[in-house]
Amino acid sequence: MALTLAEANRIVQAAITKAQEMNIKVSAAVCDAGGRLVAVYRMDGAIWGSIYGSQGKAVASAGFGRASGELQERAGSPIIQGIVAHSGGHMIPSMGAVPIIRNGVVEGACGVGGGTSQQDEGVAKGAVAKLKGEFEKRNCKVLALSVDPVDSHLAWIKDIEETQGVKINYPIIADHDSSVAKLYDMLH
């Protein structure tokens, strides 16, 4: 299940509440797994650049499936720079965002800007943790539907596990004739 606008808004609100508790002025942004903005909020008195910083950090976190601060040390590497360039410069590999993960799948990220890097990341972590309990209450399970034949799944599952360091822990259903995908309007 994809991250909803209602969930993104709750994360942003939790970030603002956390920032108010810390007495800092920030912007908070939530993007989906593809780095597209879902919700954003700039507190009164937050610096105007924080709106761009929060979004860019969220894009980086979603893109790599980890806290954006983990990318900071390698930010100047050709790989990271190439990906930043390819994203149109929208990705900021700097501390202040964390991924939103449900059932082992990255569904987006929350980025924060306006405080120190440590404050921004603390606000983002607190906001995402607030929603995590809601995910667990629903007891939703992830499954994948693929229009590829079953034998190709084994190859790309291995590739994902080797290149991303993530173990596929959900079932993948082969829909070789796309009948299920068409029935539920899942082809884009």
PDB file of C-alpha atoms in Angstrom:
ATOM      1  CA  MET A   1       0.000   0.000   0.000  1.00  0.00           C
ATOM      2  CA  ALA A   2       1.421   3.364  -0.993  1.00  0.00           C
ATOM      3  CA  LEU A   3       1.888   6.214   1.428  1.00  0.00           C
ATOM      4  CA  THR A   4      -1.317   8.274   1.516  1.00  0.00           C
ATOM      5  CA  LEU A   5      -1.742  12.023   1.730  1.00  0.00           C
ATOM      6  CA  ALA A   6      -3.405  11.591   5.133  1.00  0.00           C
ATOM      7  CA  GLU A   7      -0.383   9.634   6.416  1.00  0.00           C
ATOM      8  CA  ALA A   8       2.041  12.191   4.959  1.00  0.00           C
ATOM      9  CA  ASN A   9       0.119  15.012   6.612  1.00  0.00           C
ATOM     10  CA  ARG A  10       0.222  13.204   9.974  1.00  0.00           C
ATOM     11  CA  ILE A  11       3.997  12.800   9.655  1.00  0.00           C
ATOM     12  CA  VAL A  12       4.432  16.484   8.787  1.00  0.00           C
ATOM     13  CA  GLN A  13       2.236  17.488  11.735  1.00  0.00           C
ATOM     14  CA  ALA A  14       4.208  15.203  14.063  1.00  0.00           C
ATOM     15  CA  ALA A  15       7.416  16.863  12.818  1.00  0.00           C
ATOM     16  CA  ILE A  16       6.048  20.342  13.511  1.00  0.00           C
ATOM     17  CA  THR A  17       4.896  19.289  16.988  1.00  0.00           C
ATOM     18  CA  LYS A  18       8.353  17.824  17.722  1.00  0.00           C
ATOM     19  CA  ALA A  19      10.064  21.003  16.465  1.00  0.00           C
ATOM     20  CA  GLN A  20       7.807  23.137  18.686  1.00  0.00           C
ATOM     21  CA  GLU A  21       8.786  20.969  21.678  1.00  0.00           C
ATOM     22  CA  MET A  22      12.451  21.598  20.789  1.00  0.00           C
ATOM     23  CA  ASN A  23      11.751  25.327  20.296  1.00  0.00           C
ATOM     24  CA  ILE A  24      13.097  25.382  16.725  1.00  0.00           C
ATOM     25  CA  LYS A  25      11.564  26.675  13.470  1.00  0.00           C
ATOM     26  CA  VAL A  26      11.684  24.177  10.603  1.00  0.00           C
ATOM     27  CA  SER A  27      10.135  23.022   7.381  1.00  0.00           C
ATOM     28  CA  ALA A  28       9.093  19.391   7.053  1.00  0.00           C
ATOM     29  CA  ALA A  29       8.509  17.518   3.801  1.00  0.00           C
ATOM     30  CA  VAL A  30       7.300  14.027   2.999  1.00  0.00           C
ATOM     31  CA  CYS A  31       7.918  12.458  -0.384  1.00  0.00           C
ATOM     32  CA  ASP A  32       6.825   9.121  -1.800  1.00  0.00           C
ATOM     33  CA  ALA A  33       9.162   6.250  -2.722  1.00  0.00           C
ATOM     34  CA  GLY A  34       9.874   7.907  -6.078  1.00  0.00           C
ATOM     35  CA  GLY A  35      10.928  11.185  -4.470  1.00  0.00           C
ATOM     36  CA  ARG A  36       7.771  13.061  -5.429  1.00  0.00           C
ATOM     37  CA  LEU A  37       6.497  15.562  -2.883  1.00  0.00           C
ATOM     38  CA  VAL A  38       3.350  14.482  -1.024  1.00  0.00           C
ATOM     39  CA  ALA A  39       3.168  17.031   1.819  1.00  0.00           C
ATOM     40  CA  VAL A  40       5.215  19.974   3.030  1.00  0.00           C
ATOM     41  CA  TYR A  41       4.893  22.589   5.783  1.00  0.00           C
ATOM     42  CA  ARG A  42       7.019  25.615   6.689  1.00  0.00           C
ATOM     43  CA  MET A  43       6.625  26.914  10.214  1.00  0.00           C
ATOM     44  CA  ASP A  44       6.197  30.641  10.754  1.00  0.00           C
ATOM     45  CA  GLY A  45       9.667  32.068  11.276  1.00  0.00           C
ATOM     46  CA  ALA A  46      11.525  29.183   9.585  1.00  0.00           C
ATOM     47  CA  ILE A  47      14.181  30.321   7.115  1.00  0.00           C
ATOM     48  CA  TRP A  48      12.948  30.213   3.511  1.00  0.00           C
ATOM     49  CA  GLY A  49      15.745  27.873   2.412  1.00  0.00           C
ATOM     50  CA  SER A  50      14.512  25.231   4.843  1.00  0.00           C
ATOM     51  CA  ILE A  51      11.666  24.358   2.493  1.00  0.00           C
ATOM     52  CA  TYR A  52      14.165  23.293  -0.192  1.00  0.00           C
ATOM     53  CA  GLY A  53      16.468  21.587   2.288  1.00  0.00           C
ATOM     54  CA  SER A  54      13.674  19.475   3.762  1.00  0.00           C
ATOM     55  CA  GLN A  55      12.511  18.326   0.330  1.00  0.00           C
ATOM     56  CA  GLY A  56      16.013  17.569  -0.959  1.00  0.00           C
ATOM     57  CA  LYS A  57      16.924  15.534   2.105  1.00  0.00           C
ATOM     58  CA  ALA A  58      13.649  13.583   1.850  1.00  0.00           C
ATOM     59  CA  VAL A  59      14.350  12.773  -1.807  1.00  0.00           C
ATOM     60  CA  ALA A  60      17.845  11.500  -0.894  1.00  0.00           C
ATOM     61  CA  SER A  61      16.514   9.363   1.948  1.00  0.00           C
ATOM     62  CA  ALA A  62      13.774   7.820  -0.203  1.00  0.00           C
ATOM     63  CA  GLY A  63      16.159   7.281  -3.099  1.00  0.00           C
ATOM     64  CA  PHE A  64      18.666   5.349  -1.046  1.00  0.00           C
ATOM     65  CA  GLY A  65      16.307   3.853   1.545  1.00  0.00           C
ATOM     66  CA  ARG A  66      18.348   5.109   4.480  1.00  0.00           C
ATOM     67  CA  ALA A  67      18.814   8.192   6.612  1.00  0.00           C
ATOM     68  CA  SER A  68      20.140  10.997   4.425  1.00  0.00           C
ATOM     69  CA  GLY A  69      22.954  11.605   6.908  1.00  0.00           C
ATOM     70  CA  GLU A  70      24.439   8.218   6.006  1.00  0.00           C
ATOM     71  CA  LEU A  71      25.087   9.613   2.521  1.00  0.00           C
ATOM     72  CA  GLN A  72      26.853  12.757   3.735  1.00  0.00           C
ATOM     73  CA  GLU A  73      30.331  11.245   3.938  1.00  0.00           C
ATOM     74  CA  ARG A  74      30.095   9.992   0.342  1.00  0.00           C
ATOM     75  CA  ALA A  75      28.267  13.047  -1.034  1.00  0.00           C
ATOM     76  CA  GLY A  76      31.239  14.019  -3.213  1.00  0.00           C
ATOM     77  CA  SER A  77      31.650  10.577  -4.761  1.00  0.00           C
ATOM     78  CA  PRO A  78      31.010  10.263  -8.502  1.00  0.00           C
ATOM     79  CA  ILE A  79      28.114   7.845  -7.913  1.00  0.00           C
ATOM     80  CA  ILE A  80      26.259  10.127  -5.498  1.00  0.00           C
ATOM     81  CA  GLN A  81      26.998  13.200  -7.614  1.00  0.00           C
ATOM     82  CA  GLY A  82      25.758  11.417 -10.737  1.00  0.00           C
ATOM     83  CA  ILE A  83      22.514  10.455  -9.057  1.00  0.00           C
ATOM     84  CA  VAL A  84      22.075  13.995  -7.695  1.00  0.00           C
ATOM     85  CA  ALA A  85      22.630  15.384 -11.196  1.00  0.00           C
ATOM     86  CA  HIS A  86      20.242  12.885 -12.741  1.00  0.00           C
ATOM     87  CA  SER A  87      17.573  13.853 -10.194  1.00  0.00           C
ATOM     88  CA  GLY A  88      17.830  17.409 -11.478  1.00  0.00           C
ATOM     89  CA  GLY A  89      19.686  18.532  -8.365  1.00  0.00           C
ATOM     90  CA  HIS A  90      16.660  17.833  -6.168  1.00  0.00           C
ATOM     91  CA  MET A  91      18.516  15.377  -3.924  1.00  0.00           C
ATOM     92  CA  ILE A  92      20.501  16.653  -0.921  1.00  0.00           C
ATOM     93  CA  PRO A  93      22.689  13.944   0.666  1.00  0.00           C
ATOM     94  CA  SER A  94      22.926  15.629   4.055  1.00  0.00           C
ATOM     95  CA  MET A  95      21.680  14.771   7.547  1.00  0.00           C
ATOM     96  CA  GLY A  96      18.038  15.543   8.269  1.00  0.00           C
ATOM     97  CA  ALA A  97      15.793  12.894   6.707  1.00  0.00           C
ATOM     98  CA  VAL A  98      14.769   9.315   7.383  1.00  0.00           C
ATOM     99  CA  PRO A  99      12.941   6.770   5.228  1.00  0.00           C
ATOM    100  CA  ILE A 100       9.367   5.706   5.865  1.00  0.00           C
ATOM    101  CA  ILE A 101       9.432   1.909   5.806  1.00  0.00           C
ATOM    102  CA  ARG A 102       6.380  -0.329   6.005  1.00  0.00           C
ATOM    103  CA  ASN A 103       6.792  -4.123   6.037  1.00  0.00           C
ATOM    104  CA  GLY A 104      10.373  -3.784   4.830  1.00  0.00           C
ATOM    105  CA  VAL A 105       9.451  -1.601   1.845  1.00  0.00           C
ATOM    106  CA  VAL A 106      10.519   2.038   1.485  1.00  0.00           C
ATOM    107  CA  GLU A 107       7.330   4.018   0.944  1.00  0.00           C
ATOM    108  CA  GLY A 108       8.866   7.479   1.111  1.00  0.00           C
ATOM    109  CA  ALA A 109      10.822   9.700   3.465  1.00  0.00           C
ATOM    110  CA  CYS A 110      10.455  12.623   5.845  1.00  0.00           C
ATOM    111  CA  GLY A 111      12.965  15.441   5.541  1.00  0.00           C
ATOM    112  CA  VAL A 112      13.408  18.399   7.859  1.00  0.00           C
ATOM    113  CA  GLY A 113      15.372  21.625   7.437  1.00  0.00           C
ATOM    114  CA  GLY A 114      15.880  24.737   9.528  1.00  0.00           C
ATOM    115  CA  GLY A 115      17.628  23.476  12.656  1.00  0.00           C
ATOM    116  CA  THR A 116      21.062  21.955  13.011  1.00  0.00           C
ATOM    117  CA  SER A 117      21.569  18.740  11.063  1.00  0.00           C
ATOM    118  CA  GLN A 118      21.187  16.737  14.268  1.00  0.00           C
ATOM    119  CA  GLN A 119      18.006  18.578  15.235  1.00  0.00           C
ATOM    120  CA  ASP A 120      16.549  18.093  11.753  1.00  0.00           C
ATOM    121  CA  GLU A 121      17.176  14.358  11.821  1.00  0.00           C
ATOM    122  CA  GLY A 122      15.835  14.058  15.367  1.00  0.00           C
ATOM    123  CA  VAL A 123      12.605  15.765  14.318  1.00  0.00           C
ATOM    124  CA  ALA A 124      12.290  13.520  11.243  1.00  0.00           C
ATOM    125  CA  LYS A 125      12.915  10.346  13.266  1.00  0.00           C
ATOM    126  CA  GLY A 126      10.366  11.354  15.874  1.00  0.00           C
ATOM    127  CA  ALA A 127       7.745  12.146  13.226  1.00  0.00           C
ATOM    128  CA  VAL A 128       8.166   8.851  11.354  1.00  0.00           C
ATOM    129  CA  ALA A 129       8.193   6.861  14.602  1.00  0.00           C
ATOM    130  CA  LYS A 130       4.813   8.397  15.463  1.00  0.00           C
ATOM    131  CA  LEU A 131       3.265   6.881  12.341  1.00  0.00           C
ATOM    132  CA  LYS A 132       5.010   3.506  12.615  1.00  0.00           C
ATOM    133  CA  GLY A 133       2.567   2.349  15.268  1.00  0.00           C
ATOM    134  CA  GLU A 134      -0.330   3.125  12.931  1.00  0.00           C
ATOM    135  CA  PHE A 135       1.190   0.898  10.219  1.00  0.00           C
ATOM    136  CA  GLU A 136       1.500  -1.993  12.671  1.00  0.00           C
ATOM    137  CA  LYS A 137      -2.078  -1.589  13.954  1.00  0.00           C
ATOM    138  CA  ARG A 138      -3.452  -2.217  10.460  1.00  0.00           C
ATOM    139  CA  ASN A 139      -1.595  -5.525  10.179  1.00  0.00           C
ATOM    140  CA  CYS A 140      -1.110  -4.960   6.438  1.00  0.00           C
ATOM    141  CA  LYS A 141       1.049  -7.386   4.497  1.00  0.00           C
ATOM    142  CA  VAL A 142       3.096  -6.610   1.405  1.00  0.00           C
ATOM    143  CA  LEU A 143       3.068  -8.676  -1.744  1.00  0.00           C
ATOM    144  CA  ALA A 144       4.370  -7.960  -5.219  1.00  0.00           C
ATOM    145  CA  LEU A 145       2.645  -8.558  -8.516  1.00  0.00           C
ATOM    146  CA  SER A 146       4.951  -8.932 -11.488  1.00  0.00           C
ATOM    147  CA  VAL A 147       4.151  -9.253 -15.171  1.00  0.00           C
ATOM    148  CA  ASP A 148       7.484 -11.059 -15.602  1.00  0.00           C
ATOM    149  CA  PRO A 149       7.578 -14.860 -15.676  1.00  0.00           C
ATOM    150  CA  VAL A 150       8.473 -16.671 -12.444  1.00  0.00           C
ATOM    151  CA  ASP A 151      11.967 -17.676 -13.601  1.00  0.00           C
ATOM    152  CA  SER A 152      12.958 -14.026 -14.090  1.00  0.00           C
ATOM    153  CA  HIS A 153      11.937 -13.238 -10.473  1.00  0.00           C
ATOM    154  CA  LEU A 154      14.774 -15.342  -9.137  1.00  0.00           C
ATOM    155  CA  ALA A 155      17.325 -13.353 -11.130  1.00  0.00           C
ATOM    156  CA  TRP A 156      16.111  -9.907 -10.142  1.00  0.00           C
ATOM    157  CA  ILE A 157      15.473 -10.882  -6.523  1.00  0.00           C
ATOM    158  CA  LYS A 158      19.119 -11.947  -6.315  1.00  0.00           C
ATOM    159  CA  ASP A 159      20.162  -8.694  -7.986  1.00  0.00           C
ATOM    160  CA  ILE A 160      18.127  -6.586  -5.533  1.00  0.00           C
ATOM    161  CA  GLU A 161      19.523  -8.452  -2.546  1.00  0.00           C
ATOM    162  CA  GLU A 162      23.126  -8.112  -3.797  1.00  0.00           C
ATOM    163  CA  THR A 163      23.017  -4.479  -4.938  1.00  0.00           C
ATOM    164  CA  GLN A 164      20.659  -3.009  -2.333  1.00  0.00           C
ATOM    165  CA  GLY A 165      21.533  -5.171   0.663  1.00  0.00           C
ATOM    166  CA  VAL A 166      17.820  -5.808   1.194  1.00  0.00           C
ATOM    167  CA  LYS A 167      16.245  -9.244   1.518  1.00  0.00           C
ATOM    168  CA  ILE A 168      12.938  -9.647  -0.282  1.00  0.00           C
ATOM    169  CA  ASN A 169      10.660 -10.805   2.540  1.00  0.00           C
ATOM    170  CA  TYR A 170       7.301 -10.879   0.784  1.00  0.00           C
ATOM    171  CA  PRO A 171       5.667 -13.078  -1.853  1.00  0.00           C
ATOM    172  CA  ILE A 172       5.909 -12.222  -5.545  1.00  0.00           C
ATOM    173  CA  ILE A 173       3.030 -13.325  -7.717  1.00  0.00           C
ATOM    174  CA  ALA A 174       3.638 -13.898 -11.435  1.00  0.00           C
ATOM    175  CA  ASP A 175       0.994 -12.343 -13.670  1.00  0.00           C
ATOM    176  CA  HIS A 176       2.536 -13.326 -17.019  1.00  0.00           C
ATOM    177  CA  ASP A 177      -0.513 -12.282 -19.081  1.00  0.00           C
ATOM    178  CA  SER A 178      -1.114  -9.098 -17.015  1.00  0.00           C
ATOM    179  CA  SER A 179      -4.719 -10.147 -16.318  1.00  0.00           C
ATOM    180  CA  VAL A 180      -4.594  -9.249 -12.600  1.00  0.00           C
ATOM    181  CA  ALA A 181      -2.697  -6.026 -13.261  1.00  0.00           C
ATOM    182  CA  LYS A 182      -5.283  -4.981 -15.875  1.00  0.00           C
ATOM    183  CA  LEU A 183      -8.216  -6.000 -13.679  1.00  0.00           C
ATOM    184  CA  TYR A 184      -7.029  -3.664 -10.894  1.00  0.00           C
ATOM    185  CA  ASP A 185      -5.725  -0.913 -13.210  1.00  0.00           C
ATOM    186  CA  MET A 186      -2.137  -1.380 -11.996  1.00  0.00           C
ATOM    187  CA  LEU A 187      -0.310  -0.794 -15.283  1.00  0.00           C
ATOM    188  CA  HIS A 188       1.101   2.700 -15.771  1.00  0.00           C
TER     189      HIS A 188
END
